[in-house]
Coordinates of C-alpha atoms in Angstrom, one line a residue:
Chain P
X1 CA -0.2 -0.1 -0.2
X2 CA 2.5 2.8 1.1
X3 CA 5.3 1.1 -1.7
X4 CA 2.6 3.7 -3.8
X5 CA 5.1 6.2 -2.4
X6 CA 7.4 5.0 -4.9
X7 CA 5.3 6.5 -8.0
X8 CA 6.4 9.2 -8.2
X9 CA 10.1 8.7 -7.8
X10 CA 10.2 6.0 -10.1
X11 CA 8.5 8.5 -12.7
X12 CA 10.6 11.3 -12.4
X13 CA 13.6 9.2 -12.9
X14 CA 12.0 7.0 -15.9
X15 CA 11.9 10.5 -17.2
X16 CA 14.9 12.2 -16.3
X17 CA 17.3 9.5 -15.7
X18 CA 16.3 6.6 -17.8
X19 CA 15.4 8.4 -21.1
X20 CA 18.4 10.6 -21.0
X21 CA 20.4 7.2 -21.3
X22 CA 18.3 6.1 -23.4
X23 CA 18.4 8.7 -25.8
X24 CA 22.6 7.9 -25.7
X25 CA 22.4 4.8 -26.4
X26 CA 19.8 5.1 -29.1
X27 CA 22.2 7.8 -31.0
X28 CA 25.4 5.5 -30.7
X29 CA 23.9 3.2 -32.7
X30 CA 21.1 5.0 -34.7
X31 CA 21.8 7.2 -37.6
X32 CA 18.9 7.4 -40.0
X33 CA 18.4 3.4 -39.1
X34 CA 20.4 0.7 -36.8
X35 CA 24.0 1.3 -37.6
X36 CA 27.2 0.2 -35.7
X37 CA 29.0 2.9 -37.7
X38 CA 29.6 5.4 -34.8
X39 CA 31.0 2.6 -32.6
X40 CA 33.5 0.9 -35.4
X41 CA 34.6 4.5 -36.7
X42 CA 35.7 5.3 -33.1
X43 CA 37.4 1.9 -32.7
X44 CA 39.2 2.4 -36.0
X45 CA 40.2 6.2 -34.9
X46 CA 43.7 7.3 -33.6
X47 CA 42.1 9.7 -31.5
X48 CA 39.5 7.7 -29.5
X49 CA 42.4 4.8 -28.6
X50 CA 44.7 7.7 -27.6
X51 CA 42.4 9.1 -25.1
X52 CA 41.0 5.6 -23.9
X53 CA 44.7 4.8 -23.1
X54 CA 45.3 7.9 -21.5
X55 CA 42.0 7.5 -19.6
X56 CA 43.1 4.2 -18.1
X57 CA 46.7 5.4 -17.4
X58 CA 45.5 8.3 -15.6
X59 CA 42.6 6.5 -13.7
X60 CA 44.9 3.6 -12.7
X61 CA 47.7 5.7 -11.5
X62 CA 45.6 8.1 -9.6
X63 CA 44.0 5.1 -8.2
X64 CA 47.4 3.5 -7.1
X65 CA 48.3 6.9 -5.5
X66 CA 44.9 8.3 -3.8
X67 CA 45.1 4.0 -2.4
X68 CA 48.6 4.8 -0.6
X69 CA 47.7 8.4 0.3
X70 CA 44.3 7.7 1.7
X71 CA 45.7 4.4 3.2
X72 CA 48.1 6.2 5.4
X73 CA 45.4 8.5 6.3
X74 CA 42.6 5.5 7.8
X75 CA 45.6 3.5 9.3
X76 CA 46.6 7.1 11.7
X77 CA 42.7 7.5 11.9
X78 CA 41.9 4.1 12.9
X79 CA 44.8 4.4 16.0
X80 CA 43.5 7.7 17.2
X81 CA 40.9 7.8 20.0
X82 CA 37.5 8.3 19.1
X83 CA 37.4 12.4 19.8
X84 CA 40.7 13.0 18.2
X85 CA 39.3 10.8 15.1
X86 CA 36.3 12.8 14.9
X87 CA 38.4 16.2 15.1
X88 CA 40.9 14.9 12.3
X89 CA 38.0 13.6 10.2
X90 CA 37.6 17.0 9.2
X91 CA 40.5 17.4 7.4
X92 CA 39.3 14.5 4.8
X93 CA 36.0 16.1 5.0
X94 CA 36.8 19.7 4.1
X95 CA 38.4 18.4 0.7
X96 CA 35.5 15.9 0.3
X97 CA 32.7 18.3 -0.1
X98 CA 34.7 21.5 -1.7
X99 CA 33.7 22.3 -5.1
X100 CA 36.0 20.4 -7.3
X101 CA 36.2 23.9 -9.3
X102 CA 38.3 25.7 -6.3
X103 CA 40.2 22.4 -6.0
X104 CA 41.5 23.1 -9.6
X105 CA 42.0 26.7 -8.8
X106 CA 43.7 26.2 -6.2
X107 CA 45.9 23.7 -7.9
X108 CA 46.6 25.8 -10.7
X109 CA 48.2 28.7 -8.1
X110 CA 50.5 25.9 -6.2
X111 CA 51.6 24.2 -9.5
X112 CA 51.5 26.7 -11.9
X113 CA 55.0 28.1 -13.5
X114 CA 54.9 31.0 -10.9
X115 CA 53.1 29.0 -8.3
X116 CA 53.8 28.2 -5.0
X117 CA 55.9 24.7 -5.6
X118 CA 58.1 26.7 -8.0
X119 CA 58.6 29.8 -5.5
X120 CA 60.1 27.2 -3.2
X121 CA 62.1 25.3 -5.5
X122 CA 63.4 28.5 -7.1
X123 CA 64.3 30.4 -3.8
X124 CA 65.7 26.8 -2.5
X125 CA 67.7 26.2 -5.3
X126 CA 68.0 29.2 -7.8
X127 CA 65.9 29.8 -11.0
X128 CA 67.1 26.8 -13.2
X129 CA 65.2 24.7 -10.1
X130 CA 61.7 25.2 -12.1
X131 CA 59.3 22.1 -12.9
X132 CA 56.7 21.7 -15.2
X133 CA 54.2 20.4 -12.6
X134 CA 50.7 21.8 -14.7
X135 CA 49.4 21.3 -18.2
X136 CA 50.8 17.9 -18.1
X137 CA 50.0 14.2 -16.7
X138 CA 51.5 15.5 -13.2
X139 CA 49.1 18.1 -12.7
X140 CA 46.1 16.2 -13.3
X141 CA 47.4 13.2 -10.9
X142 CA 48.1 15.5 -8.2
X143 CA 44.7 17.0 -8.3
X144 CA 42.8 14.0 -9.3
X145 CA 44.7 12.2 -6.1
X146 CA 43.5 15.0 -4.0
X147 CA 40.0 14.4 -5.1
X148 CA 40.0 10.6 -4.6
X149 CA 41.5 10.6 -1.2
X150 CA 38.2 10.9 0.8
X151 CA 36.9 8.1 -1.3
X152 CA 39.8 6.0 0.0
X153 CA 39.3 6.5 3.7
X154 CA 36.1 5.8 4.5
X155 CA 35.9 2.4 3.5
X156 CA 39.6 1.4 4.2
X157 CA 38.6 3.0 8.0
X158 CA 35.6 1.2 8.3
X159 CA 37.2 -2.1 7.5
X160 CA 39.9 -1.1 9.7
X161 CA 37.9 -0.3 12.8
X162 CA 36.2 -3.4 12.0
X163 CA 39.1 -5.4 12.7
X164 CA 39.6 -7.1 16.4
X165 CA 42.4 -5.3 18.5
X166 CA 43.0 -8.9 20.0
X167 CA 44.6 -10.2 17.0
X168 CA 47.2 -7.5 16.7
X169 CA 47.7 -8.4 20.6
X170 CA 47.9 -11.7 20.1
X171 CA 50.4 -11.3 17.5
X172 CA 52.2 -9.2 19.5
X173 CA 52.7 -11.7 22.5
X174 CA 53.6 -14.5 20.3
X175 CA 56.8 -12.1 19.3
X176 CA 55.5 -10.1 16.0
X177 CA 57.3 -7.1 15.7
X178 CA 54.7 -3.8 14.4
X179 CA 55.8 -4.3 10.7
X180 CA 54.9 -8.0 10.6
X181 CA 51.9 -7.4 12.2
X182 CA 51.3 -4.7 9.5
X183 CA 52.0 -7.1 6.9
X184 CA 50.5 -10.6 8.1
X185 CA 47.4 -9.2 10.0
X186 CA 46.2 -5.6 9.4
X187 CA 47.2 -5.4 5.8
X188 CA 45.3 -8.5 4.8
X189 CA 42.3 -8.2 6.7
X190 CA 42.1 -4.3 5.2
X191 CA 42.0 -5.6 1.7
X192 CA 37.9 -6.0 0.9
X193 CA 38.3 -2.3 2.2
X194 CA 40.8 -1.4 0.0
X195 CA 39.9 -3.6 -3.3
X196 CA 36.3 -1.4 -2.7
X197 CA 37.8 1.6 -2.8
X198 CA 40.3 0.9 -5.9
X199 CA 37.2 0.2 -7.9
X200 CA 35.2 3.3 -6.6
X201 CA 38.1 5.5 -7.4
X202 CA 39.1 4.0 -10.9
X203 CA 35.0 4.3 -11.5
X204 CA 35.2 8.3 -10.8
X205 CA 38.6 9.2 -12.4
X206 CA 37.6 7.2 -15.7
X207 CA 34.5 10.0 -15.8
X208 CA 36.3 12.8 -14.6
X209 CA 35.9 16.1 -16.7
X210 CA 37.0 19.3 -14.7
X211 CA 40.0 18.3 -13.7
X212 CA 42.0 16.8 -17.0
X213 CA 40.3 19.9 -18.9
X214 CA 41.9 22.5 -16.3
X215 CA 44.9 20.7 -15.2
X216 CA 46.2 18.4 -18.4
X217 CA 47.4 18.9 -21.5
X218 CA 46.5 17.9 -25.1
X219 CA 48.0 14.3 -24.2
X220 CA 45.9 14.2 -20.8
X221 CA 42.3 14.5 -22.4
X222 CA 39.9 11.8 -20.9
X223 CA 36.8 10.2 -22.4
X224 CA 34.5 12.7 -20.6
X225 CA 36.7 15.4 -22.5
X226 CA 36.5 13.5 -25.8
X227 CA 32.6 13.5 -25.4
X228 CA 32.6 17.2 -24.6
X229 CA 34.8 17.9 -28.1
X230 CA 32.6 15.9 -30.2
X231 CA 29.5 17.6 -28.8
X232 CA 30.3 21.1 -29.1
X233 CA 33.6 21.3 -31.7
X234 CA 33.0 18.3 -34.3
X235 CA 29.3 18.7 -33.7
X236 CA 29.2 15.0 -34.1
X237 CA 26.2 13.3 -31.6
X238 CA 26.4 10.0 -32.4
X239 CA 30.6 9.7 -31.8
X240 CA 29.7 11.5 -28.8
X241 CA 27.2 9.3 -27.5
X242 CA 29.1 6.5 -28.9
X243 CA 32.1 7.6 -26.3
X244 CA 29.5 8.0 -23.7
X245 CA 28.2 4.3 -24.3
X246 CA 31.5 3.0 -24.2
X247 CA 32.2 4.8 -20.6
X248 CA 28.9 3.6 -19.3
X249 CA 29.7 0.2 -19.8
X250 CA 33.3 0.2 -18.4
X251 CA 31.9 1.7 -15.3
X252 CA 28.8 -0.8 -15.1
X253 CA 31.8 -3.7 -15.5
X254 CA 33.8 -1.7 -12.6
X255 CA 30.2 -1.1 -10.4
X256 CA 29.5 -4.7 -10.5
X257 CA 33.0 -5.8 -9.5
X258 CA 32.1 -2.9 -6.8
X259 CA 28.7 -5.1 -5.7
X260 CA 30.2 -8.5 -5.7
X261 CA 33.3 -7.4 -3.2
X262 CA 30.7 -5.5 -1.4
X263 CA 28.6 -9.3 -1.1
X264 CA 25.6 -7.6 -2.6
X265 CA 24.9 -4.9 0.1
X266 CA 23.9 -1.6 -1.9
X267 CA 26.8 0.5 -3.9
X268 CA 26.5 3.4 -1.5
Chain D
X1 CA 45.8 -2.0 22.3
X2 CA 49.5 -3.6 21.7
X3 CA 51.9 -2.5 24.8
X4 CA 54.2 0.4 23.2
X5 CA 57.9 -1.3 23.0
X6 CA 60.5 1.1 21.3
X7 CA 60.3 -1.0 17.7
X8 CA 56.0 0.5 18.0
X9 CA 57.3 3.8 18.8
X10 CA 59.3 4.0 15.8
X11 CA 57.0 2.8 13.4
X12 CA 54.1 5.0 15.2
X13 CA 56.5 8.2 14.5
X14 CA 57.0 7.2 10.8
X15 CA 53.1 6.5 10.8
X16 CA 52.5 10.2 12.1
X17 CA 54.6 11.8 10.0
X18 CA 53.6 10.5 7.2
X19 CA 49.8 11.2 7.9
X20 CA 50.9 15.0 8.6
X21 CA 52.1 15.2 5.2
X22 CA 48.6 14.0 3.9
X23 CA 46.4 15.7 5.5
X24 CA 48.7 19.2 4.8
X25 CA 48.4 17.8 1.2
X26 CA 44.5 17.7 1.8
X27 CA 44.0 20.9 3.3
X28 CA 46.4 22.9 1.2
X29 CA 44.0 23.8 -1.6
X30 CA 41.7 25.9 1.1
X31 CA 44.5 27.6 3.0
X32 CA 45.5 29.0 -0.4
X33 CA 42.7 30.1 -1.5
X34 CA 41.6 32.2 1.8
X35 CA 44.8 34.5 2.0
X36 CA 44.6 35.0 -1.9
X37 CA 41.4 36.3 -2.0
X38 CA 42.4 39.1 0.1
X39 CA 44.7 40.2 -2.0
X40 CA 45.6 43.2 -4.6
X41 CA 46.4 43.8 -8.2
X42 CA 45.8 41.6 -11.0
X43 CA 48.5 38.9 -10.8
X44 CA 47.5 36.0 -8.6
X45 CA 50.4 35.1 -6.6
X46 CA 51.2 33.6 -3.3
X47 CA 51.3 34.7 -0.7
X48 CA 49.5 37.9 -2.0
X49 CA 50.5 41.3 -1.7
X50 CA 48.6 43.9 0.3
X51 CA 45.4 43.2 2.1
X52 CA 42.2 44.6 0.1
X53 CA 38.5 43.2 -0.6
X54 CA 38.7 44.6 -4.0
X55 CA 38.2 40.9 -5.3
X56 CA 35.1 40.6 -3.4
X57 CA 34.0 43.9 -4.5
X58 CA 34.3 43.0 -7.7
X59 CA 32.4 39.6 -7.5
X60 CA 29.7 41.4 -6.0
X61 CA 29.8 44.6 -8.4
X62 CA 29.8 42.5 -11.8
X63 CA 26.2 41.3 -12.9
X64 CA 27.3 38.5 -14.9
X65 CA 28.5 36.9 -11.4
X66 CA 25.3 37.7 -9.7
X67 CA 23.3 36.3 -12.5
X68 CA 24.9 33.2 -12.7
X69 CA 24.7 33.1 -8.5
X70 CA 21.1 33.8 -8.6
X71 CA 20.9 31.1 -11.0
X72 CA 22.5 28.6 -9.2
X73 CA 20.6 29.4 -5.8
X74 CA 17.6 28.7 -7.9
X75 CA 18.3 25.7 -9.7
X76 CA 19.8 24.6 -6.1
X77 CA 16.8 25.1 -4.1
X78 CA 13.8 23.9 -6.7
X79 CA 16.0 20.7 -7.3
X80 CA 16.5 20.4 -3.1
X81 CA 13.0 20.7 -2.7
X82 CA 12.0 18.7 -5.3
X83 CA 14.7 15.2 -4.3
X84 CA 13.3 16.1 -0.6
X85 CA 9.8 15.0 -1.4
X86 CA 11.0 12.3 -3.8
X87 CA 13.6 10.8 -1.7
X88 CA 11.4 11.0 1.6
X89 CA 8.9 9.1 -0.3
X90 CA 11.2 6.4 -1.4
X91 CA 13.0 6.1 1.4
X92 CA 10.2 5.2 3.6
X93 CA 8.6 2.9 1.3
X94 CA 11.9 1.0 1.2
X95 CA 12.4 0.9 4.9
X96 CA 8.6 0.1 5.9
X97 CA 7.7 -1.9 3.1
X98 CA 8.1 -5.4 1.4
X99 CA 7.2 -6.2 -2.2
X100 CA 9.4 -8.0 -5.0
X101 CA 11.8 -6.7 -6.9
X102 CA 12.5 -4.4 -3.7
X103 CA 16.5 -4.7 -4.3
X104 CA 16.3 -3.9 -7.7
X105 CA 14.3 -0.8 -7.1
X106 CA 17.1 0.3 -4.2
X107 CA 19.5 -0.6 -7.1
X108 CA 18.1 1.7 -9.6
X109 CA 17.1 4.6 -7.3
X110 CA 21.0 4.8 -5.8
X111 CA 22.2 4.4 -9.7
X112 CA 22.3 8.0 -10.9
X113 CA 25.3 8.6 -8.2
X114 CA 27.4 6.0 -10.0
X115 CA 26.9 6.8 -13.2
X116 CA 29.6 8.9 -14.7
X117 CA 28.1 12.5 -14.6
X118 CA 29.2 13.3 -18.4
X119 CA 26.9 10.6 -19.3
X120 CA 23.8 12.2 -17.8
X121 CA 25.2 15.5 -19.1
X122 CA 24.9 14.2 -22.9
X123 CA 21.9 12.4 -22.5
X124 CA 19.9 15.2 -20.7
X125 CA 21.1 17.2 -23.5
X126 CA 19.9 15.4 -26.4
X127 CA 16.8 14.8 -24.7
X128 CA 15.8 18.3 -23.3
X129 CA 16.6 19.5 -26.6
X130 CA 14.6 17.1 -28.5
X131 CA 11.3 17.9 -26.3
X132 CA 12.0 21.3 -26.1
X133 CA 12.1 21.7 -22.2
X134 CA 14.1 25.0 -21.5
X135 CA 17.4 24.9 -19.6
X136 CA 16.1 26.0 -16.1
X137 CA 13.6 23.2 -15.8
X138 CA 15.3 20.7 -17.3
X139 CA 18.2 21.4 -15.4
X140 CA 16.6 21.6 -12.3
X141 CA 14.9 17.8 -12.6
X142 CA 17.9 16.5 -14.0
X143 CA 20.0 17.8 -10.7
X144 CA 16.9 16.4 -8.4
X145 CA 17.7 13.2 -9.6
X146 CA 20.9 13.3 -9.2
X147 CA 20.7 14.4 -5.4
X148 CA 17.5 12.1 -4.1
X149 CA 19.8 9.2 -3.4
X150 CA 21.9 11.6 -1.3
X151 CA 18.6 12.2 0.6
X152 CA 17.2 8.8 0.4
X153 CA 20.3 7.2 2.1
X154 CA 20.5 9.7 4.9
X155 CA 16.5 9.5 5.8
X156 CA 16.7 5.6 5.3
X157 CA 19.5 5.5 7.8
X158 CA 17.0 8.3 10.0
X159 CA 14.5 6.1 9.4
X160 CA 15.4 3.0 10.5
X161 CA 16.4 4.5 14.0
X162 CA 12.7 4.9 14.4
X163 CA 11.0 2.6 16.1
X164 CA 8.0 1.5 13.6
X165 CA 5.4 0.5 16.6
X166 CA 5.1 4.4 17.4
X167 CA 3.6 4.7 13.8
X168 CA 1.2 1.5 14.6
X169 CA 0.3 3.2 18.3
X170 CA -0.8 6.6 16.6
X171 CA -3.0 4.9 14.1
X172 CA -4.4 2.6 16.7
X173 CA -5.0 5.9 18.6
X174 CA -6.7 7.0 15.6
X175 CA -4.6 9.5 13.9
X176 CA -5.3 9.5 9.7
X177 CA -1.9 9.2 7.8
X178 CA -1.3 13.0 7.3
X179 CA -1.4 13.6 10.8
X180 CA 1.3 10.3 11.9
X181 CA 3.3 12.2 8.8
X182 CA 3.3 15.3 10.3
X183 CA 3.3 14.5 14.2
X184 CA 5.2 11.4 14.6
X185 CA 7.4 10.5 11.7
X186 CA 8.5 13.9 9.8
X187 CA 9.9 15.1 13.7
X188 CA 12.0 11.9 14.1
X189 CA 13.5 12.1 11.2
X190 CA 13.5 15.9 10.4
X191 CA 17.7 15.8 11.5
X192 CA 18.5 13.2 8.6
X193 CA 16.0 14.9 6.1
X194 CA 18.2 18.4 6.7
X195 CA 21.1 17.1 6.6
X196 CA 20.4 15.2 3.6
X197 CA 18.6 18.5 2.3
X198 CA 21.7 20.4 3.1
X199 CA 24.5 17.6 1.0
X200 CA 21.4 18.0 -1.9
X201 CA 21.8 21.5 -1.9
X202 CA 26.0 21.7 -1.9
X203 CA 26.0 19.4 -4.8
X204 CA 23.4 20.9 -7.2
X205 CA 24.7 24.3 -6.5
X206 CA 28.6 23.3 -7.1
X207 CA 27.5 20.9 -10.1
X208 CA 29.3 21.4 -13.5
X209 CA 29.1 18.9 -16.0
X210 CA 25.4 18.6 -16.1
X211 CA 24.6 22.2 -16.2
X212 CA 27.7 22.8 -18.7
X213 CA 26.2 20.6 -20.9
X214 CA 22.3 21.6 -20.2
X215 CA 22.5 25.7 -19.9
X216 CA 23.2 28.1 -22.6
X217 CA 24.5 31.5 -21.9
X218 CA 21.5 33.2 -20.2
X219 CA 20.8 30.3 -17.9
X220 CA 24.5 29.4 -16.7
X221 CA 24.9 28.8 -13.6
X222 CA 28.1 29.8 -11.4
X223 CA 30.1 26.5 -11.5
X224 CA 29.6 27.0 -15.7
X225 CA 30.5 30.3 -15.6
X226 CA 33.7 30.2 -13.1
X227 CA 34.8 26.7 -15.2
X228 CA 35.1 28.6 -18.2
X229 CA 36.7 31.8 -16.5
X230 CA 39.2 29.5 -15.3
X231 CA 40.1 27.5 -18.7
X232 CA 40.4 31.1 -20.4
X233 CA 41.8 34.3 -17.9
X234 CA 42.1 33.4 -14.4
X235 CA 40.5 36.1 -12.7
X236 CA 41.2 37.0 -9.1
X237 CA 37.5 37.2 -8.9
X238 CA 37.6 33.5 -8.8
X239 CA 39.5 33.4 -5.7
X240 CA 37.0 35.4 -4.0
X241 CA 34.2 33.1 -5.0
X242 CA 36.3 29.8 -4.2
X243 CA 36.7 31.4 -0.6
X244 CA 33.1 31.8 -0.7
X245 CA 32.2 28.5 -1.9
X246 CA 34.8 26.7 0.6
X247 CA 32.8 28.7 3.5
X248 CA 29.8 27.4 2.2
X249 CA 31.2 23.5 2.0
X250 CA 32.3 24.1 5.5
X251 CA 29.3 25.2 6.6
X252 CA 27.2 22.3 5.0
X253 CA 30.0 20.1 6.3
X254 CA 29.6 20.9 9.7
X255 CA 25.7 21.5 10.2
X256 CA 25.4 18.4 8.0
X257 CA 27.6 16.8 10.4
X258 CA 25.7 18.2 13.5
X259 CA 22.2 16.9 11.7
X260 CA 23.1 13.6 10.9
X261 CA 24.7 12.5 14.5
X262 CA 21.2 12.8 16.7
X263 CA 20.0 10.7 14.0
X264 CA 22.9 7.9 14.0
X265 CA 23.0 7.8 17.7
X266 CA 18.9 7.8 18.3

């Protein structure tokens, strides 16, 4: 009876979400009749292959970097008393809720040619020490990793906090050192959280649009930017839709894996 | 906790040092942007030379910035209101009823969060231009769908903490469904609903990709204008706007956590 409450949301969801996705599917295989031209054309184009390769490279690198950074923070948070943990958590939540444009803008100031990092390098080592940190792969990876760290901290912290402290104590009483306890107990038990975080960050970074556009160079164009290019500059909506469909399928595969890792729980 | 021996302490020191570096990395953008916004001149350098409110004055006196801000406020308010209604109803149905296919309904309703924004953006653009829907209502609809899952999740957490027997008791005492909703359910889940609403507002207010595809020059939102501005010529006004947006996120983050906490504890 009360399940009739689902009516409005299902209706809006169908009209404003499923139908638009249907439009993309249709545009990717329909051009005055059913055709796979848009998709085969893409797969044969050097541009698409280059962008796909760059997207995968950037996503995997940013995922690896953010897993490493996020794990360090999660481990530190897990070892703090609850009050202190809540306080330090603010340092993770602020970047999580920060607009991606503000982040990108801040990183142009930090990494730019006359930016903070270069000013420090020049004052320490002279003008020869200037590094090119923006409009290239480094800028994209730094900003993207910054964006992804919170998505790593939350699941990894949850799996660290769920661990039984008696296991570590027992290992210590048996004579294991802290490094051994970490490699044999803490890390293996947190792996489900790490894998979930890694899949999540890969999905998010594969779809990124703003950061590669503002922080990257020509070589760092990602799939979402290619959609934009086909829509606005090439005016080829079939190709744009085909790129979106491929991105959507990649994301769905990763999300299906994520659902499996989380053992059938809902995805958020 | 394991007992502290020298090796443990040494490793803990390494861990603390590494964690401090990552915290510094995480917070650096906010710490850079705020002092920058009070600088002077046209060159954006850190640390800023001099102190002034010139960039804020420029923001508040430029009509295009004000128009885009008003547009963002309109879209975020309307889409949040719509998302609250949809999300609350859906959350109630999913928590209190059981029906076949419930798991799938749940997955479908939460899926807008997981789908890459660019696919929704392109799809909405193609769809709205086909059915001749104006950009503003189109964007409100798209953002409502995009933010409904956040409200659903927070309200579902809130409802789980509410004993359903309270509703049964109210009904037995003769309350109609509207009374039960107004006097029993809403007061109990209000913190969760408010937290969800604040998050939804912030997400819509900051959203770039869908807005960039759906709006035109007359209806563009603040993030879209910021995006093109950062792309072409970085004007110092961006520093002032970034600071204001950072303060907004901080407020939402602290207030949202404050609202969500009693619900989680209860």
